[in-house]
Amino acid sequence: MDMIDVIRTKRDGESLTEDQINYFINGYAAGAIPDEQASALLMAIVWRGMAEDELTAWTTAMISSGARLDLASIDRPTVDKHSTGGVGDKVSLVLAPIVAASGAADPMLSGRGLGHTGGTLDKLEAIPGFRADLDLDEAVRVVREVGCVICSAGPDLAPADRRLYALRDVTGTVESIPLIASSIMSKKIAEGTGALVLDVKVGSGAFLPAIDDARELAETMVSIGAAHGLRTSALLTAMDAPLGRTAGNGLEVSESFAALNGAGPGDLMEVTLELAREMLYLCGLDADPWDAIAGGGALDRFNAMVSAQGGDPHAPVPEAPEREQVQAPASGFISRMDARAVGIAAWRLGAGRAKKEDAVSPGAGVVCLKKPGDEVAVGEPIFELHADDPARFEPAGTALAGAVSIDPEPPDPCPLILERIRP
Ligand code: URA
């Protein structure tokens, strides 16, 4: 087999054969195919797309490039959630313990943040002592003992994706629905979960802002799941405004504790409980996820998970020492709050990283003192910025300029759960 023929096949709009796909994925994962040839193939896929069979074979090859988590020792149904990422999206921290307290188990292998959307592991690592880097045996032990784990996927699952994703990041080839779908699904299938619910975000703070693109991504991932025997469904959920009132690692942990204590903001609870219902439905469990909050079971599971991963759930969550408020430029009702701008502000305050080696601040971020629908008077604070270094306020404030619209009339309420996609 010749890599130049593989590239030409896709360049000319034909489907790659299973042999060509295996040759490329195995060769690239092993370092035998150079980056320039891999880049050419990825760019051809961006332009030409992939047929359904081709995408199934591509995903299978990515899964086979590494280990699979063996969850056979877990004595309850396993189910996980994956979000395409949003601003203030702390759903995983509340959802995994709800699922664990409702009779299922969640082996949630997650990631760190890059760019304007925060990473679940960065948030949890704001808890003193919390370890996100577990080996696969440890991760399975925590799921068995607690009912949920949230940890990094590590180097062993779908290593081909790890190499390809790094290459896509620097070659302008991230934005391809088949490449995104196979990247996400290869990791989730290798994770060994019995069912999967995808939270595909739509709107200004989402990875793919347009609903048609988000729907196509969701449908593609649901089909990949079905082709691999994984019960998969997807919810399209709104990400025009930040979810909840905080964006930033420790701030989001504190808000998650409030949610687990039954005092979470309405939008966060609506999305979390709808995803939980869908997860329990896929497991065939007839439980009301709210009971796990009201009865304290979810908080108990969260604390147990944090302890099992080396953290102290009762330690104070770190706070940034410097604060600055951003005032309303007019009086009226907030009709729009741009999630992406809030995400960029949180990132510039120190909550996110520009390069994967960068450290993140546990305390930095944005508190939204007002949200869409709220009434404000001119000069009243809308945002509170938290940072370790006051020099960060100016660039964060620039990101927030124009992020909010204020109208004389209250806006119509916007639905958060936009569509449900089942196979
Ligand atoms: N997240 C992933 O894991 N892969 C992509 O390609 C995009 C987002």
Short mmCIF file of C-alpha atoms and ligand atoms in Angstrom, two decimals:
data_model
loop_
_atom_site.label_atom_id
_atom_site.label_comp_id
_atom_site.label_asym_id
_atom_site.label_seq_id
_atom_site.Cartn_x
_atom_site.Cartn_y
_atom_site.Cartn_z
CA MET A 1 0.00 0.00 0.00
CA ASP A 2 1.22 3.48 -0.85
CA MET A 3 0.20 6.55 1.18
CA ILE A 4 0.21 8.74 -1.94
CA ASP A 5 -2.51 6.50 -3.47
CA VAL A 6 -4.53 6.80 -0.25
CA ILE A 7 -4.33 10.60 -0.44
CA ARG A 8 -5.21 10.59 -4.18
CA THR A 9 -8.24 8.37 -3.55
CA LYS A 10 -9.75 10.87 -1.12
CA ARG A 11 -8.56 13.91 -3.07
CA ASP A 12 -10.52 12.59 -6.07
CA GLY A 13 -13.68 12.15 -3.99
CA GLU A 14 -13.72 8.35 -3.71
CA SER A 15 -14.28 6.35 -0.55
CA LEU A 16 -11.27 4.89 1.20
CA THR A 17 -11.28 1.10 1.54
CA GLU A 18 -11.07 -0.55 4.96
CA ASP A 19 -7.49 -1.62 4.13
CA GLN A 20 -6.50 1.92 3.22
CA ILE A 21 -8.02 3.23 6.45
CA ASN A 22 -6.27 0.62 8.61
CA TYR A 23 -3.00 1.27 6.81
CA PHE A 24 -3.24 5.00 7.49
CA ILE A 25 -4.50 4.93 11.10
CA ASN A 26 -2.08 2.21 12.23
CA GLY A 27 0.81 3.75 10.31
CA TYR A 28 0.19 7.23 11.66
CA ALA A 29 -0.29 6.02 15.26
CA ALA A 30 3.02 4.13 14.97
CA GLY A 31 4.86 7.18 13.62
CA ALA A 32 5.48 5.48 10.24
CA ILE A 33 3.50 8.00 8.19
CA PRO A 34 4.84 11.59 8.22
CA ASP A 35 2.76 14.58 9.27
CA GLU A 36 2.76 16.12 5.78
CA GLN A 37 1.06 13.08 4.25
CA ALA A 38 -1.38 12.78 7.15
CA SER A 39 -2.17 16.51 6.81
CA ALA A 40 -2.88 16.12 3.10
CA LEU A 41 -5.28 13.26 3.77
CA LEU A 42 -7.04 15.17 6.57
CA MET A 43 -7.50 18.21 4.33
CA ALA A 44 -8.91 15.98 1.57
CA ILE A 45 -11.40 14.56 4.13
CA VAL A 46 -12.38 18.11 5.18
CA TRP A 47 -13.28 18.84 1.54
CA ARG A 48 -14.64 15.49 0.39
CA GLY A 49 -16.27 14.16 3.58
CA MET A 50 -16.76 10.48 4.35
CA ALA A 51 -19.45 7.92 3.53
CA GLU A 52 -21.16 6.10 6.40
CA ASP A 53 -19.29 2.78 5.96
CA GLU A 54 -16.02 4.60 5.60
CA LEU A 55 -16.64 6.52 8.82
CA THR A 56 -17.51 3.30 10.67
CA ALA A 57 -14.24 1.70 9.49
CA TRP A 58 -12.28 4.88 10.39
CA THR A 59 -13.77 4.92 13.91
CA THR A 60 -13.13 1.18 14.36
CA ALA A 61 -9.48 1.66 13.36
CA MET A 62 -9.09 4.52 15.86
CA ILE A 63 -10.60 2.41 18.67
CA SER A 64 -8.36 -0.57 17.76
CA SER A 65 -5.26 1.63 17.94
CA GLY A 66 -5.40 1.38 21.77
CA ALA A 67 -6.90 -0.23 24.86
CA ARG A 68 -10.58 -0.50 25.83
CA LEU A 69 -11.80 -0.04 29.37
CA ASP A 70 -13.13 -3.33 30.73
CA LEU A 71 -16.25 -2.56 32.76
CA ALA A 72 -17.35 -6.20 33.14
CA SER A 73 -16.84 -5.98 36.93
CA ILE A 74 -19.44 -3.19 37.27
CA ASP A 75 -22.69 -4.75 38.46
CA ARG A 76 -25.04 -2.05 37.16
CA PRO A 77 -25.81 -0.52 33.78
CA THR A 78 -23.15 1.89 32.62
CA VAL A 79 -23.95 5.13 30.83
CA ASP A 80 -22.00 8.26 30.04
CA LYS A 81 -22.55 11.76 28.67
CA HIS A 82 -20.36 13.74 26.34
CA SER A 83 -20.75 17.45 25.72
CA THR A 84 -19.35 19.25 22.71
CA GLY A 85 -18.38 21.98 25.17
CA GLY A 86 -19.86 25.25 26.27
CA VAL A 87 -19.25 28.19 28.55
CA GLY A 88 -20.09 27.60 32.21
CA ASP A 89 -20.85 23.98 31.33
CA LYS A 90 -20.40 22.31 34.69
CA VAL A 91 -23.14 19.74 33.95
CA SER A 92 -20.78 16.73 34.29
CA LEU A 93 -19.98 17.55 37.92
CA VAL A 94 -23.65 17.36 38.86
CA LEU A 95 -24.80 14.73 36.38
CA ALA A 96 -22.35 11.88 37.03
CA PRO A 97 -23.23 11.74 40.76
CA ILE A 98 -26.97 11.98 39.97
CA VAL A 99 -26.65 8.97 37.68
CA ALA A 100 -24.62 7.09 40.30
CA ALA A 101 -27.27 7.81 42.94
CA SER A 102 -30.05 6.68 40.58
CA GLY A 103 -28.91 3.07 40.05
CA ALA A 104 -26.53 3.35 37.07
CA ALA A 105 -22.77 3.90 36.87
CA ASP A 106 -20.93 6.58 34.94
CA PRO A 107 -17.32 5.98 33.79
CA MET A 108 -16.73 9.54 32.61
CA LEU A 109 -13.39 9.97 30.87
CA SER A 110 -13.05 13.63 30.22
CA GLY A 111 -10.68 16.33 28.97
CA ARG A 112 -8.98 19.57 29.85
CA GLY A 113 -10.02 22.89 28.37
CA LEU A 114 -8.48 24.59 25.37
CA GLY A 115 -9.63 28.01 24.21
CA HIS A 116 -12.84 29.63 25.42
CA THR A 117 -14.64 26.50 26.72
CA GLY A 118 -13.51 25.19 30.09
CA GLY A 119 -12.47 21.59 30.73
CA THR A 120 -14.19 19.40 33.30
CA LEU A 121 -10.87 18.13 34.66
CA ASP A 122 -9.54 21.67 35.17
CA LYS A 123 -12.66 22.43 37.19
CA LEU A 124 -12.34 19.36 39.41
CA GLU A 125 -8.63 19.98 39.91
CA ALA A 126 -9.56 23.24 41.66
CA ILE A 127 -10.62 20.98 44.57
CA PRO A 128 -7.55 20.60 46.82
CA GLY A 129 -5.89 17.20 46.29
CA PHE A 130 -8.16 16.03 43.45
CA ARG A 131 -6.37 13.72 40.98
CA ALA A 132 -7.72 13.54 37.44
CA ASP A 133 -4.92 11.36 36.09
CA LEU A 134 -5.91 7.85 37.17
CA ASP A 135 -4.72 4.74 35.40
CA LEU A 136 -7.41 2.61 33.79
CA ASP A 137 -7.53 0.04 36.63
CA GLU A 138 -7.93 2.79 39.23
CA ALA A 139 -10.70 4.40 37.17
CA VAL A 140 -12.62 1.10 37.05
CA ARG A 141 -12.14 0.63 40.80
CA VAL A 142 -13.61 4.09 41.53
CA VAL A 143 -16.62 3.39 39.28
CA ARG A 144 -17.16 0.06 41.05
CA GLU A 145 -16.90 1.54 44.55
CA VAL A 146 -18.58 4.93 44.05
CA GLY A 147 -20.76 4.55 40.95
CA CYS A 148 -18.96 7.28 39.01
CA VAL A 149 -15.52 8.55 38.14
CA ILE A 150 -14.44 11.67 36.27
CA CYS A 151 -10.86 11.36 35.10
CA SER A 152 -8.62 11.83 32.09
CA ALA A 153 -8.77 9.41 29.18
CA GLY A 154 -5.01 8.84 29.53
CA PRO A 155 -2.65 7.86 26.73
CA ASP A 156 -3.95 4.32 26.23
CA LEU A 157 -7.45 4.93 24.80
CA ALA A 158 -7.64 5.72 21.08
CA PRO A 159 -4.00 6.92 20.83
CA ALA A 160 -4.44 7.47 17.07
CA ASP A 161 -6.99 10.17 17.89
CA ARG A 162 -4.58 11.87 20.26
CA ARG A 163 -1.96 12.21 17.48
CA LEU A 164 -4.50 13.12 14.81
CA TYR A 165 -6.23 15.70 16.99
CA ALA A 166 -2.90 17.47 17.69
CA LEU A 167 -2.20 17.54 13.94
CA ARG A 168 -5.71 18.77 13.09
CA ASP A 169 -5.30 21.57 15.60
CA VAL A 170 -2.35 23.04 13.67
CA THR A 171 -3.47 22.29 10.10
CA GLY A 172 -6.93 23.89 10.01
CA THR A 173 -8.62 20.49 9.84
CA VAL A 174 -10.62 20.43 13.07
CA GLU A 175 -13.81 21.67 11.41
CA SER A 176 -14.99 18.51 9.71
CA ILE A 177 -18.09 16.70 10.92
CA PRO A 178 -16.79 13.16 10.14
CA LEU A 179 -13.44 13.92 11.79
CA ILE A 180 -15.04 15.46 14.89
CA ALA A 181 -17.64 12.68 15.17
CA SER A 182 -15.11 9.85 14.82
CA SER A 183 -12.72 11.57 17.23
CA ILE A 184 -15.34 11.88 19.97
CA MET A 185 -16.98 8.50 19.39
CA SER A 186 -13.73 6.50 19.21
CA LYS A 187 -12.85 7.68 22.74
CA LYS A 188 -16.34 7.06 24.09
CA ILE A 189 -16.61 3.58 22.55
CA ALA A 190 -13.11 2.68 23.84
CA GLU A 191 -14.31 3.79 27.28
CA GLY A 192 -16.56 0.72 27.29
CA THR A 193 -19.78 2.44 28.43
CA GLY A 194 -23.02 0.57 27.72
CA ALA A 195 -24.94 3.68 26.63
CA LEU A 196 -24.13 7.26 25.75
CA VAL A 197 -25.98 10.57 25.66
CA LEU A 198 -24.46 13.40 23.64
CA ASP A 199 -25.08 17.02 24.64
CA VAL A 200 -24.51 18.87 21.39
CA LYS A 201 -24.40 22.59 22.06
CA VAL A 202 -25.91 25.13 19.67
CA GLY A 203 -25.35 28.91 19.70
CA SER A 204 -22.69 31.57 20.14
CA GLY A 205 -20.70 29.73 22.82
CA ALA A 206 -20.75 26.39 20.98
CA PHE A 207 -18.07 24.76 18.92
CA LEU A 208 -20.51 24.61 15.96
CA PRO A 209 -22.85 27.61 16.51
CA ALA A 210 -25.39 26.84 13.72
CA ILE A 211 -28.20 24.39 14.52
CA ASP A 212 -27.96 22.60 11.13
CA ASP A 213 -24.28 21.80 11.70
CA ALA A 214 -24.94 20.74 15.30
CA ARG A 215 -27.80 18.47 14.13
CA GLU A 216 -25.62 16.87 11.45
CA LEU A 217 -22.86 16.26 14.00
CA ALA A 218 -25.37 14.75 16.45
CA GLU A 219 -26.91 12.49 13.79
CA THR A 220 -23.46 11.38 12.61
CA MET A 221 -22.39 10.47 16.16
CA VAL A 222 -25.66 8.67 16.90
CA SER A 223 -25.17 6.59 13.70
CA ILE A 224 -21.56 5.77 14.61
CA GLY A 225 -22.79 4.63 18.05
CA ALA A 226 -25.48 2.43 16.46
CA ALA A 227 -22.96 0.92 14.00
CA HIS A 228 -20.77 -0.05 16.99
CA GLY A 229 -23.60 -1.47 19.07
CA LEU A 230 -23.57 1.43 21.56
CA ARG A 231 -27.01 2.77 22.58
CA THR A 232 -26.56 6.44 21.79
CA SER A 233 -28.87 9.43 21.71
CA ALA A 234 -28.29 13.18 21.55
CA LEU A 235 -29.87 16.35 22.85
CA LEU A 236 -29.27 19.65 21.09
CA THR A 237 -29.11 22.27 23.84
CA ALA A 238 -28.82 26.06 23.70
CA MET A 239 -25.44 27.67 24.38
CA ASP A 240 -26.15 31.31 23.57
CA ALA A 241 -25.64 32.45 27.17
CA PRO A 242 -23.36 30.82 29.77
CA LEU A 243 -24.92 27.94 31.66
CA GLY A 244 -25.50 28.94 35.27
CA ARG A 245 -23.90 32.07 36.67
CA THR A 246 -20.20 31.21 36.67
CA ALA A 247 -17.40 30.49 34.18
CA GLY A 248 -14.08 29.52 35.74
CA ASN A 249 -12.76 26.45 37.52
CA GLY A 250 -13.25 26.96 41.27
CA LEU A 251 -16.28 29.21 40.68
CA GLU A 252 -17.95 26.39 38.76
CA VAL A 253 -17.10 23.84 41.46
CA SER A 254 -18.81 26.07 44.05
CA GLU A 255 -21.85 26.43 41.80
CA SER A 256 -21.92 22.64 41.31
CA PHE A 257 -21.93 22.14 45.09
CA ALA A 258 -24.90 24.52 45.26
CA ALA A 259 -26.65 22.49 42.55
CA LEU A 260 -25.97 19.22 44.37
CA ASN A 261 -27.48 20.83 47.48
CA GLY A 262 -30.67 21.65 45.56
CA ALA A 263 -29.85 25.33 45.00
CA GLY A 264 -28.59 25.24 41.41
CA PRO A 265 -29.58 27.85 38.83
CA GLY A 266 -32.63 26.95 36.76
CA ASP A 267 -30.90 26.63 33.37
CA LEU A 268 -28.16 24.37 34.73
CA MET A 269 -30.70 22.15 36.47
CA GLU A 270 -32.97 21.93 33.43
CA VAL A 271 -30.18 20.74 31.12
CA THR A 272 -28.65 18.43 33.75
CA LEU A 273 -31.95 16.76 34.68
CA GLU A 274 -32.99 16.30 31.03
CA LEU A 275 -29.65 14.64 30.23
CA ALA A 276 -30.00 12.48 33.36
CA ARG A 277 -33.51 11.40 32.28
CA GLU A 278 -32.20 10.43 28.85
CA MET A 279 -29.29 8.49 30.39
CA LEU A 280 -31.56 6.59 32.79
CA TYR A 281 -34.01 5.92 29.92
CA LEU A 282 -31.20 4.37 27.84
CA CYS A 283 -30.35 2.14 30.83
CA GLY A 284 -33.99 1.07 31.22
CA LEU A 285 -34.14 2.61 34.72
CA ASP A 286 -37.35 4.23 35.87
CA ALA A 287 -35.93 6.74 38.37
CA ASP A 288 -36.61 10.46 38.75
CA PRO A 289 -33.16 12.13 38.77
CA TRP A 290 -34.44 14.98 40.95
CA ASP A 291 -34.82 12.47 43.82
CA ALA A 292 -31.02 12.07 43.81
CA ILE A 293 -30.70 15.79 44.52
CA ALA A 294 -33.63 16.11 46.93
CA GLY A 295 -32.60 13.04 48.93
CA GLY A 296 -28.90 14.03 49.09
CA GLY A 297 -27.74 10.90 47.23
CA ALA A 298 -26.03 12.85 44.45
CA LEU A 299 -24.08 15.06 46.88
CA ASP A 300 -23.04 11.96 48.79
CA ARG A 301 -21.79 10.29 45.55
CA PHE A 302 -19.93 13.46 44.49
CA ASN A 303 -18.15 13.67 47.85
CA ALA A 304 -17.31 9.96 47.69
CA MET A 305 -15.92 10.36 44.16
CA VAL A 306 -13.78 13.36 45.12
CA SER A 307 -12.40 11.47 48.15
CA ALA A 308 -11.70 8.35 46.07
CA GLN A 309 -9.72 10.53 43.68
CA GLY A 310 -7.59 12.05 46.45
CA GLY A 311 -9.52 15.29 46.93
CA ASP A 312 -11.01 16.86 50.04
CA PRO A 313 -14.68 17.65 49.32
CA HIS A 314 -14.92 19.71 52.50
CA ALA A 315 -11.86 21.91 51.87
CA PRO A 316 -12.59 25.53 50.87
CA VAL A 317 -12.55 25.98 47.09
CA PRO A 318 -9.74 28.42 46.14
CA GLU A 319 -10.82 31.97 45.36
CA ALA A 320 -8.91 34.57 43.34
CA PRO A 321 -7.77 37.57 45.43
CA GLU A 322 -8.58 40.34 42.90
CA ARG A 323 -12.13 41.41 41.89
CA GLU A 324 -13.55 43.95 39.49
CA GLN A 325 -17.12 44.63 38.42
CA VAL A 326 -18.49 45.47 34.97
CA GLN A 327 -21.49 47.83 35.06
CA ALA A 328 -24.61 47.99 32.91
CA PRO A 329 -24.32 50.72 30.24
CA ALA A 330 -28.12 51.30 30.23
CA SER A 331 -31.30 50.45 32.13
CA GLY A 332 -33.72 47.77 30.93
CA PHE A 333 -33.85 44.00 30.52
CA ILE A 334 -30.91 41.86 29.47
CA SER A 335 -31.98 40.32 26.17
CA ARG A 336 -28.66 38.73 25.11
CA MET A 337 -25.46 37.66 26.85
CA ASP A 338 -22.84 36.31 24.48
CA ALA A 339 -21.53 33.03 25.90
CA ARG A 340 -18.39 33.09 23.74
CA ALA A 341 -17.43 36.56 25.02
CA VAL A 342 -17.88 35.41 28.64
CA GLY A 343 -15.77 32.30 27.87
CA ILE A 344 -13.01 34.40 26.34
CA ALA A 345 -13.09 36.78 29.33
CA ALA A 346 -12.79 33.85 31.78
CA TRP A 347 -9.93 32.49 29.72
CA ARG A 348 -8.12 35.85 29.69
CA LEU A 349 -8.60 36.11 33.46
CA GLY A 350 -6.56 32.90 33.79
CA ALA A 351 -9.23 30.17 33.91
CA GLY A 352 -8.17 28.63 30.58
CA ARG A 353 -5.03 27.85 28.68
CA ALA A 354 -3.70 28.92 25.28
CA LYS A 355 -1.29 25.97 24.94
CA LYS A 356 -1.83 22.54 26.38
CA GLU A 357 1.22 22.86 28.67
CA ASP A 358 -0.12 26.08 30.32
CA ALA A 359 -1.29 26.02 33.96
CA VAL A 360 -4.78 27.32 34.79
CA SER A 361 -5.80 29.42 37.78
CA PRO A 362 -8.23 27.63 40.13
CA GLY A 363 -9.85 30.89 41.27
CA ALA A 364 -10.07 33.01 38.11
CA GLY A 365 -13.27 33.51 36.12
CA VAL A 366 -16.46 35.46 35.59
CA VAL A 367 -19.55 35.60 37.78
CA CYS A 368 -22.67 36.68 35.87
CA LEU A 369 -24.53 38.77 38.44
CA LYS A 370 -27.32 39.18 35.87
CA LYS A 371 -28.54 36.81 33.16
CA PRO A 372 -30.85 37.19 30.14
CA GLY A 373 -34.33 38.15 31.31
CA ASP A 374 -33.06 40.03 34.38
CA GLU A 375 -33.80 43.73 34.83
CA VAL A 376 -30.85 46.10 35.39
CA ALA A 377 -30.41 49.79 36.14
CA VAL A 378 -27.66 51.78 34.47
CA GLY A 379 -24.44 51.46 36.50
CA GLU A 380 -25.57 48.30 38.27
CA PRO A 381 -22.96 45.48 38.09
CA ILE A 382 -23.60 42.77 35.50
CA PHE A 383 -20.36 40.80 35.78
CA GLU A 384 -17.81 40.29 38.55
CA LEU A 385 -14.34 39.40 37.27
CA HIS A 386 -12.02 37.30 39.46
CA ALA A 387 -8.27 37.08 38.82
CA ASP A 388 -4.97 36.43 40.56
CA ASP A 389 -3.42 39.45 38.81
CA PRO A 390 -5.32 42.75 38.27
CA ALA A 391 -3.49 43.24 34.94
CA ARG A 392 -5.86 40.63 33.52
CA PHE A 393 -8.98 42.80 34.01
CA GLU A 394 -8.38 45.03 31.01
CA PRO A 395 -8.15 42.28 28.34
CA ALA A 396 -11.09 40.48 29.94
CA GLY A 397 -13.14 43.69 29.93
CA THR A 398 -12.34 44.16 26.23
CA ALA A 399 -13.74 40.69 25.52
CA LEU A 400 -16.96 41.65 27.32
CA ALA A 401 -17.47 44.93 25.43
CA GLY A 402 -20.70 44.49 23.48
CA ALA A 403 -21.37 41.06 25.05
CA VAL A 404 -24.71 42.14 26.52
CA SER A 405 -27.78 43.72 24.88
CA ILE A 406 -30.25 45.66 27.05
CA ASP A 407 -33.77 46.30 25.77
CA PRO A 408 -36.74 48.18 27.26
CA GLU A 409 -38.95 45.06 27.17
CA PRO A 410 -38.20 41.66 28.71
CA PRO A 411 -37.10 39.09 26.08
CA ASP A 412 -39.24 36.05 25.19
CA PRO A 413 -37.94 33.02 27.10
CA CYS A 414 -35.77 30.78 24.85
CA PRO A 415 -35.98 27.00 25.13
CA LEU A 416 -32.85 25.26 26.36
CA ILE A 417 -33.60 21.76 25.09
CA LEU A 418 -33.89 22.22 21.35
CA GLU A 419 -34.07 18.71 19.87
CA ARG A 420 -33.68 15.06 20.79
CA ILE A 421 -32.07 12.64 18.35
CA ARG A 422 -32.44 8.92 18.83
CA PRO A 423 -31.36 6.22 16.35
N1 URA B 1 -13.53 17.09 20.62
C1 URA B 1 -12.89 15.95 20.27
O1 URA B 1 -12.64 15.08 21.10
N2 URA B 1 -12.53 15.81 19.00
C2 URA B 1 -12.78 16.74 18.04
O2 URA B 1 -12.43 16.53 16.90
C3 URA B 1 -13.44 17.91 18.44
C4 URA B 1 -13.82 18.07 19.73
#
